[in-house]
Short mmCIF file of C-alpha atoms in Angstrom, two decimals:
data_model
loop_
_atom_site.label_atom_id
_atom_site.label_comp_id
_atom_site.label_asym_id
_atom_site.label_seq_id
_atom_site.Cartn_x
_atom_site.Cartn_y
_atom_site.Cartn_z
CA UNK A 1 -68.15 -59.01 55.21
CA UNK A 2 -69.15 -55.35 55.43
CA UNK A 3 -72.83 -54.79 54.65
CA UNK A 4 -74.21 -51.84 52.70
CA UNK A 5 -77.35 -50.59 54.42
CA UNK A 6 -78.77 -47.46 52.73
CA UNK A 7 -81.33 -45.20 54.42
CA UNK A 8 -84.92 -46.29 53.80
CA UNK A 9 -85.56 -43.29 51.55
CA UNK A 10 -82.86 -44.58 49.18
CA UNK A 11 -83.38 -48.32 49.51
CA UNK A 12 -85.52 -49.00 46.43
CA UNK A 13 -83.40 -50.82 43.81
CA UNK A 14 -84.65 -48.66 40.91
CA UNK A 15 -83.70 -45.51 42.81
CA UNK A 16 -80.28 -46.96 43.58
CA UNK A 17 -79.77 -47.96 39.94
CA UNK A 18 -80.90 -44.66 38.43
CA UNK A 19 -78.88 -42.60 40.91
CA UNK A 20 -75.76 -44.51 39.87
CA UNK A 21 -75.39 -41.96 37.07
CA UNK A 22 -78.18 -39.42 37.60
CA UNK A 23 -79.49 -37.19 40.36
CA UNK A 24 -77.20 -36.26 43.27
CA UNK A 25 -74.29 -38.34 41.98
CA UNK A 26 -74.40 -36.55 38.63
CA UNK A 27 -74.29 -33.17 40.37
CA UNK A 28 -71.42 -34.36 42.53
CA UNK A 29 -69.55 -35.60 39.46
CA UNK A 30 -69.87 -32.25 37.66
CA UNK A 31 -68.38 -30.42 40.64
CA UNK A 32 -65.54 -32.93 40.98
CA UNK A 33 -64.75 -32.92 37.27
CA UNK A 34 -64.25 -29.16 37.31
CA UNK A 35 -61.38 -29.62 39.75
CA UNK A 36 -59.71 -32.57 38.02
CA UNK A 37 -56.78 -32.02 35.67
CA UNK A 38 -57.22 -35.08 33.48
CA UNK A 39 -54.69 -35.83 30.78
CA UNK A 40 -56.38 -37.19 27.62
CA UNK A 41 -54.62 -40.12 25.97
CA UNK A 42 -54.99 -42.15 22.79
CA UNK A 43 -53.76 -45.69 23.44
CA UNK A 44 -52.70 -48.32 20.92
CA UNK A 45 -54.92 -51.37 21.22
CA UNK A 46 -53.39 -53.78 18.68
CA UNK A 47 -54.19 -54.38 14.99
CA UNK A 48 -54.23 -50.63 14.41
CA UNK A 49 -57.06 -50.04 16.89
CA UNK A 50 -56.97 -47.09 19.25
CA UNK A 51 -58.84 -46.36 22.48
CA UNK A 52 -59.29 -43.10 24.34
CA UNK A 53 -58.50 -42.70 28.04
CA UNK A 54 -58.06 -40.09 30.77
CA UNK A 55 -55.17 -40.18 33.21
CA UNK A 56 -55.41 -38.49 36.59
CA UNK A 57 -52.72 -38.32 39.25
CA UNK A 58 -53.15 -37.96 42.99
CA UNK A 59 -50.36 -35.37 43.11
CA UNK A 60 -52.46 -33.08 40.91
CA UNK A 61 -50.04 -33.36 37.99
CA UNK A 62 -49.11 -36.45 36.01
CA UNK A 63 -45.62 -35.05 35.61
CA UNK A 64 -45.29 -36.51 39.11
CA UNK A 65 -47.09 -39.88 38.98
CA UNK A 66 -47.40 -41.96 42.12
CA UNK A 67 -46.66 -45.64 42.65
CA UNK A 68 -50.26 -46.98 42.69
CA UNK A 69 -52.56 -47.03 39.65
CA UNK A 70 -56.23 -47.98 39.37
CA UNK A 71 -57.42 -48.87 35.86
CA UNK A 72 -61.14 -48.03 35.81
CA UNK A 73 -63.60 -49.46 33.27
CA UNK A 74 -67.11 -48.12 32.65
CA UNK A 75 -70.29 -49.99 31.78
CA UNK A 76 -71.99 -50.59 28.43
CA UNK A 77 -72.84 -47.26 26.76
CA UNK A 78 -71.16 -45.41 29.62
CA UNK A 79 -67.78 -43.73 29.33
CA UNK A 80 -64.78 -42.44 31.22
CA UNK A 81 -66.85 -39.30 31.77
CA UNK A 82 -69.90 -41.05 33.27
CA UNK A 83 -70.90 -39.80 36.71
CA UNK A 84 -69.87 -43.03 38.42
CA UNK A 85 -66.51 -43.06 36.60
CA UNK A 86 -65.75 -39.50 37.70
CA UNK A 87 -66.81 -39.84 41.35
CA UNK A 88 -64.99 -43.15 41.70
CA UNK A 89 -61.84 -41.70 40.17
CA UNK A 90 -62.03 -38.73 42.57
CA UNK A 91 -62.34 -41.09 45.54
CA UNK A 92 -59.29 -43.06 44.42
CA UNK A 93 -57.31 -39.86 43.87
CA UNK A 94 -58.15 -38.67 47.37
CA UNK A 95 -56.91 -42.03 48.68
CA UNK A 96 -53.54 -41.62 46.93
CA UNK A 97 -54.12 -43.69 43.79
CA UNK A 98 -53.50 -42.46 40.25
CA UNK A 99 -56.35 -43.41 37.90
CA UNK A 100 -56.53 -44.46 34.25
CA UNK A 101 -60.10 -44.29 32.93
CA UNK A 102 -60.23 -46.30 29.69
CA UNK A 103 -63.03 -46.01 27.13
CA UNK A 104 -64.15 -49.05 25.21
CA UNK A 105 -64.28 -48.79 21.43
CA UNK A 106 -67.22 -46.58 20.32
CA UNK A 107 -67.69 -45.23 23.85
CA UNK A 108 -67.05 -41.69 24.94
CA UNK A 109 -66.10 -39.51 21.99
CA UNK A 110 -64.23 -42.27 20.13
CA UNK A 111 -66.57 -43.39 17.33
CA UNK A 112 -64.25 -41.89 14.71
CA UNK A 113 -61.16 -43.87 15.75
CA UNK A 114 -61.90 -47.42 14.55
CA UNK A 115 -63.84 -48.73 11.56
CA UNK A 116 -65.12 -51.87 13.28
CA UNK A 117 -68.02 -51.74 15.72
CA UNK A 118 -67.66 -52.38 19.45
CA UNK A 119 -68.54 -55.85 20.62
CA UNK A 120 -68.09 -57.51 23.97
CA UNK A 121 -65.48 -60.00 22.76
CA UNK A 122 -63.00 -57.15 22.43
CA UNK A 123 -61.57 -57.41 25.95
CA UNK A 124 -58.21 -58.24 24.38
CA UNK A 125 -57.94 -54.78 22.81
CA UNK A 126 -58.75 -53.15 26.14
CA UNK A 127 -55.95 -55.23 27.71
CA UNK A 128 -53.62 -54.18 24.86
CA UNK A 129 -54.45 -50.50 25.44
CA UNK A 130 -53.69 -50.86 29.15
CA UNK A 131 -50.45 -52.60 28.23
CA UNK A 132 -49.54 -49.74 25.90
CA UNK A 133 -50.03 -47.25 28.74
CA UNK A 134 -47.98 -49.34 31.19
CA UNK A 135 -45.11 -49.62 28.73
CA UNK A 136 -44.71 -45.85 28.89
CA UNK A 137 -45.71 -45.29 32.52
CA UNK A 138 -44.28 -47.78 34.99
CA UNK A 139 -46.25 -48.41 38.18
CA UNK A 140 -45.11 -50.82 40.93
CA UNK A 141 -48.74 -51.47 41.91
CA UNK A 142 -51.54 -51.80 39.34
CA UNK A 143 -55.12 -52.72 40.23
CA UNK A 144 -58.30 -52.73 38.15
CA UNK A 145 -61.96 -52.00 38.81
CA UNK A 146 -65.04 -52.05 36.61
CA UNK A 147 -68.75 -51.39 36.83
CA UNK A 148 -71.36 -53.59 35.12
CA UNK A 149 -69.98 -54.51 31.67
CA UNK A 150 -66.70 -52.97 32.81
CA UNK A 151 -66.74 -55.44 35.69
CA UNK A 152 -67.23 -58.32 33.27
CA UNK A 153 -64.30 -57.01 31.19
CA UNK A 154 -62.23 -56.60 34.36
CA UNK A 155 -62.62 -60.25 35.35
CA UNK A 156 -61.92 -61.57 31.85
CA UNK A 157 -58.85 -59.31 31.48
CA UNK A 158 -57.62 -60.39 34.92
CA UNK A 159 -58.09 -64.06 33.97
CA UNK A 160 -56.49 -63.83 30.52
CA UNK A 161 -53.91 -61.05 30.88
CA UNK A 162 -53.58 -60.32 34.62
CA UNK A 163 -49.99 -61.49 35.19
CA UNK A 164 -48.89 -60.05 31.83
CA UNK A 165 -50.20 -56.61 32.88
CA UNK A 166 -48.81 -56.94 36.39
CA UNK A 167 -52.24 -56.68 38.03
CA UNK A 168 -52.20 -57.07 41.80
CA UNK A 169 -55.96 -57.09 42.44
CA UNK A 170 -59.26 -56.69 40.57
CA UNK A 171 -62.77 -55.69 41.64
CA UNK A 172 -65.92 -56.17 39.54
CA UNK A 173 -69.11 -54.38 40.60
CA UNK A 174 -72.38 -55.96 39.42
CA UNK A 175 -70.90 -57.60 36.29
CA UNK A 176 -73.18 -59.49 33.86
CA UNK A 177 -72.63 -63.11 34.82
CA UNK A 178 -74.75 -64.85 32.18
CA UNK A 179 -75.36 -62.02 29.67
CA UNK A 180 -78.27 -63.82 27.99
CA UNK A 181 -80.10 -63.91 31.31
CA UNK A 182 -79.25 -60.26 31.88
CA UNK A 183 -80.80 -59.32 28.53
CA UNK A 184 -83.89 -61.34 29.46
CA UNK A 185 -84.09 -59.47 32.77
CA UNK A 186 -83.92 -56.16 30.88
CA UNK A 187 -86.59 -57.30 28.42
CA UNK A 188 -89.01 -58.54 31.10
CA UNK A 189 -88.29 -55.98 33.82
CA UNK A 190 -89.02 -52.29 34.09
CA UNK A 191 -89.36 -50.33 30.83
CA UNK A 192 -86.86 -47.84 32.33
CA UNK A 193 -83.88 -50.08 31.54
CA UNK A 194 -85.17 -51.27 28.15
CA UNK A 195 -85.61 -47.70 26.98
CA UNK A 196 -82.38 -46.46 28.54
CA UNK A 197 -80.13 -49.03 26.87
CA UNK A 198 -82.05 -48.98 23.59
CA UNK A 199 -81.84 -45.21 23.25
CA UNK A 200 -78.18 -45.07 24.31
CA UNK A 201 -77.12 -47.85 21.90
CA UNK A 202 -79.17 -46.43 19.04
CA UNK A 203 -77.65 -42.96 19.56
CA UNK A 204 -74.16 -44.50 19.59
CA UNK A 205 -74.85 -46.41 16.37
CA UNK A 206 -76.07 -43.23 14.66
CA UNK A 207 -72.89 -41.46 15.73
CA UNK A 208 -70.76 -44.32 14.38
CA UNK A 209 -72.57 -44.22 11.05
CA UNK A 210 -71.88 -40.51 10.63
CA UNK A 211 -68.15 -41.23 10.80
CA UNK A 212 -68.29 -44.51 8.83
CA UNK A 213 -71.20 -44.30 6.33
CA UNK A 214 -69.89 -47.35 4.51
CA UNK A 215 -71.22 -49.48 7.40
CA UNK A 216 -74.60 -48.87 5.73
CA UNK A 217 -77.08 -49.80 8.44
CA UNK A 218 -79.27 -46.66 8.45
CA UNK A 219 -82.32 -48.65 7.36
CA UNK A 220 -82.33 -50.93 10.40
CA UNK A 221 -81.83 -47.97 12.73
CA UNK A 222 -84.94 -46.39 11.22
CA UNK A 223 -87.03 -49.53 11.64
CA UNK A 224 -85.71 -51.01 14.92
CA UNK A 225 -88.01 -50.60 17.89
CA UNK A 226 -86.19 -52.38 20.72
CA UNK A 227 -82.96 -54.07 21.83
CA UNK A 228 -83.98 -57.42 20.33
CA UNK A 229 -84.33 -55.82 16.89
CA UNK A 230 -80.83 -54.38 17.14
CA UNK A 231 -79.29 -57.57 18.50
CA UNK A 232 -80.86 -59.73 15.80
CA UNK A 233 -79.52 -57.46 13.07
CA UNK A 234 -76.07 -56.50 14.32
CA UNK A 235 -74.83 -59.72 15.93
CA UNK A 236 -74.85 -61.96 12.81
CA UNK A 237 -73.54 -59.14 10.58
CA UNK A 238 -70.88 -57.55 12.79
CA UNK A 239 -69.62 -60.36 15.03
CA UNK A 240 -68.42 -63.90 14.34
CA UNK A 241 -71.69 -65.38 15.65
CA UNK A 242 -74.79 -66.35 13.72
CA UNK A 243 -76.98 -66.74 16.80
CA UNK A 244 -77.68 -64.06 19.38
CA UNK A 245 -77.46 -66.57 22.21
CA UNK A 246 -74.00 -67.74 21.14
CA UNK A 247 -72.76 -64.16 21.16
CA UNK A 248 -73.99 -63.64 24.72
CA UNK A 249 -72.39 -66.93 25.78
CA UNK A 250 -69.02 -65.75 24.44
CA UNK A 251 -68.54 -63.30 27.28
CA UNK A 252 -70.31 -65.13 30.08
CA UNK A 253 -68.22 -65.63 33.22
CA UNK A 254 -70.08 -68.77 34.22
CA UNK A 255 -68.68 -72.31 34.20
CA UNK A 256 -64.89 -72.54 34.04
CA UNK A 257 -64.35 -69.14 32.40
CA UNK A 258 -62.52 -67.73 35.42
CA UNK A 259 -60.85 -70.96 36.53
CA UNK A 260 -57.41 -69.78 35.32
CA UNK A 261 -57.59 -66.55 37.29
CA UNK A 262 -54.10 -65.87 38.66
CA UNK A 263 -54.88 -62.47 40.23
CA UNK A 264 -56.88 -62.01 43.46
CA UNK A 265 -60.31 -60.70 42.52
CA UNK A 266 -63.53 -59.68 44.20
CA UNK A 267 -66.95 -59.83 42.54
CA UNK A 268 -69.51 -57.64 44.35
CA UNK A 269 -73.15 -58.30 43.44
CA UNK A 270 -76.48 -57.15 44.84
CA UNK A 271 -79.48 -59.31 45.58
CA UNK A 272 -81.85 -56.57 44.37
CA UNK A 273 -80.09 -55.87 41.05
CA UNK A 274 -82.89 -55.33 38.50
CA UNK A 275 -80.78 -56.33 35.47
CA UNK A 276 -78.26 -58.95 36.73
CA UNK A 277 -79.98 -62.05 38.19
CA UNK A 278 -78.29 -62.93 41.48
CA UNK A 279 -79.02 -66.63 40.86
CA UNK A 280 -76.45 -66.69 38.04
CA UNK A 281 -73.61 -66.45 40.56
CA UNK A 282 -74.10 -70.10 41.50
CA UNK A 283 -72.99 -71.09 37.98
CA UNK A 284 -69.48 -69.63 38.38
CA UNK A 285 -66.82 -72.27 39.00
CA UNK A 286 -64.14 -69.75 39.80
CA UNK A 287 -60.56 -69.89 40.91
CA UNK A 288 -59.71 -69.96 44.60
CA UNK A 289 -58.52 -66.39 44.00
CA UNK A 290 -62.06 -65.20 43.22
CA UNK A 291 -64.13 -64.06 46.19
CA UNK A 292 -67.83 -63.33 45.64
CA UNK A 293 -69.55 -60.80 47.89
CA UNK A 294 -73.35 -60.60 47.88
CA UNK A 295 -74.92 -57.41 49.19
CA UNK A 296 -78.65 -57.25 50.03
CA UNK A 297 -79.06 -53.72 48.64
CA UNK A 298 -77.52 -51.42 46.05
CA UNK A 299 -79.53 -51.99 42.89
CA UNK A 300 -77.44 -52.08 39.72
CA UNK A 301 -74.06 -50.52 40.60
CA UNK A 302 -75.68 -47.89 42.81
CA UNK A 303 -74.69 -48.27 46.47
CA UNK A 304 -75.87 -44.69 47.03
CA UNK A 305 -75.28 -43.91 50.70
CA UNK A 306 -77.01 -40.52 51.03
CA UNK A 307 -78.75 -37.70 49.17
CA UNK A 308 -75.41 -35.97 48.56
CA UNK A 309 -74.63 -38.65 46.00
CA UNK A 310 -71.87 -40.27 48.03
CA UNK A 311 -71.51 -44.01 47.61
CA UNK A 312 -70.52 -46.92 49.79
CA UNK A 313 -68.90 -48.87 46.94
CA UNK A 314 -66.16 -46.32 46.28
CA UNK A 315 -64.78 -46.53 49.80
CA UNK A 316 -65.24 -50.30 49.77
CA UNK A 317 -62.98 -50.56 46.71
CA UNK A 318 -60.36 -48.32 48.31
CA UNK A 319 -60.33 -50.62 51.35
CA UNK A 320 -60.08 -53.74 49.19
CA UNK A 321 -57.21 -52.37 47.10
CA UNK A 322 -55.27 -51.07 50.10
CA UNK A 323 -55.68 -54.38 51.87
CA UNK A 324 -54.79 -56.35 48.72
CA UNK A 325 -51.61 -54.33 48.19
CA UNK A 326 -50.59 -54.60 51.85
CA UNK A 327 -51.19 -58.35 51.94
CA UNK A 328 -50.51 -59.67 48.44
CA UNK A 329 -51.50 -63.23 47.62
#
């Protein structure tokens, strides 16, 4: 196994985690985005739902698509335009892969598209949106990668819809394994992550309400002070679950959840992740096709290799996909 060993000045897990989307990586992403010619798409996601995506092609124009596609999924309250999404897409493009960056419902600039709120059970609509794209754009080789929540979605989509979508390989970077434990880690860890996710989710909910005032939850947004307040209000009212813990259990990848995986997959986790407890990995009873890679450093999805904002994980995924396509299971 290749080991990520950052310079000492970048080794702290909070620095790694923050620089996943801020600092040098954000500056790098802005420069890269200026040179990308992304094609915006609205994809059908079943039951009238629609999801937004960006399509980029290694040739520079999607009038000439290649033969290898990476479907890239962002994390919770991120988007296809997040720094890590953009830099990762640019790395794949440079390696000869076309890239489809898919936004979850109510992520990116998509709050106006669907009346129902995002929830983490909706991996089926993400799979349907990918299927809609692949119906119109045929690729001999399709792989998928996701960061954080996008990694969790990636593994569940690979397990439930992988053969149907023609997936050849999947990589999940720092996915929530037991989401209840991840929320506990956020609640008991550094205030940085509590405030970050609370403010991002609250801002997203305000945006949704402006487009769909009939959802009528302005009062709770005015009174909520933390993630627990939001979870305790929104989960019983806008999901099929009465209890918060049952909702979190619905998208856990522990136990036998990935036992039916029919697509080779790699789960890459870090031992210093401040929001995903590494101990939860031992509760996955996965398929023989799931390989788990534990890295000593990297924080939450960071893997920042230098002060230029370049990352180890992007090249690692290129290597994994190239090897997986050369030596299919």
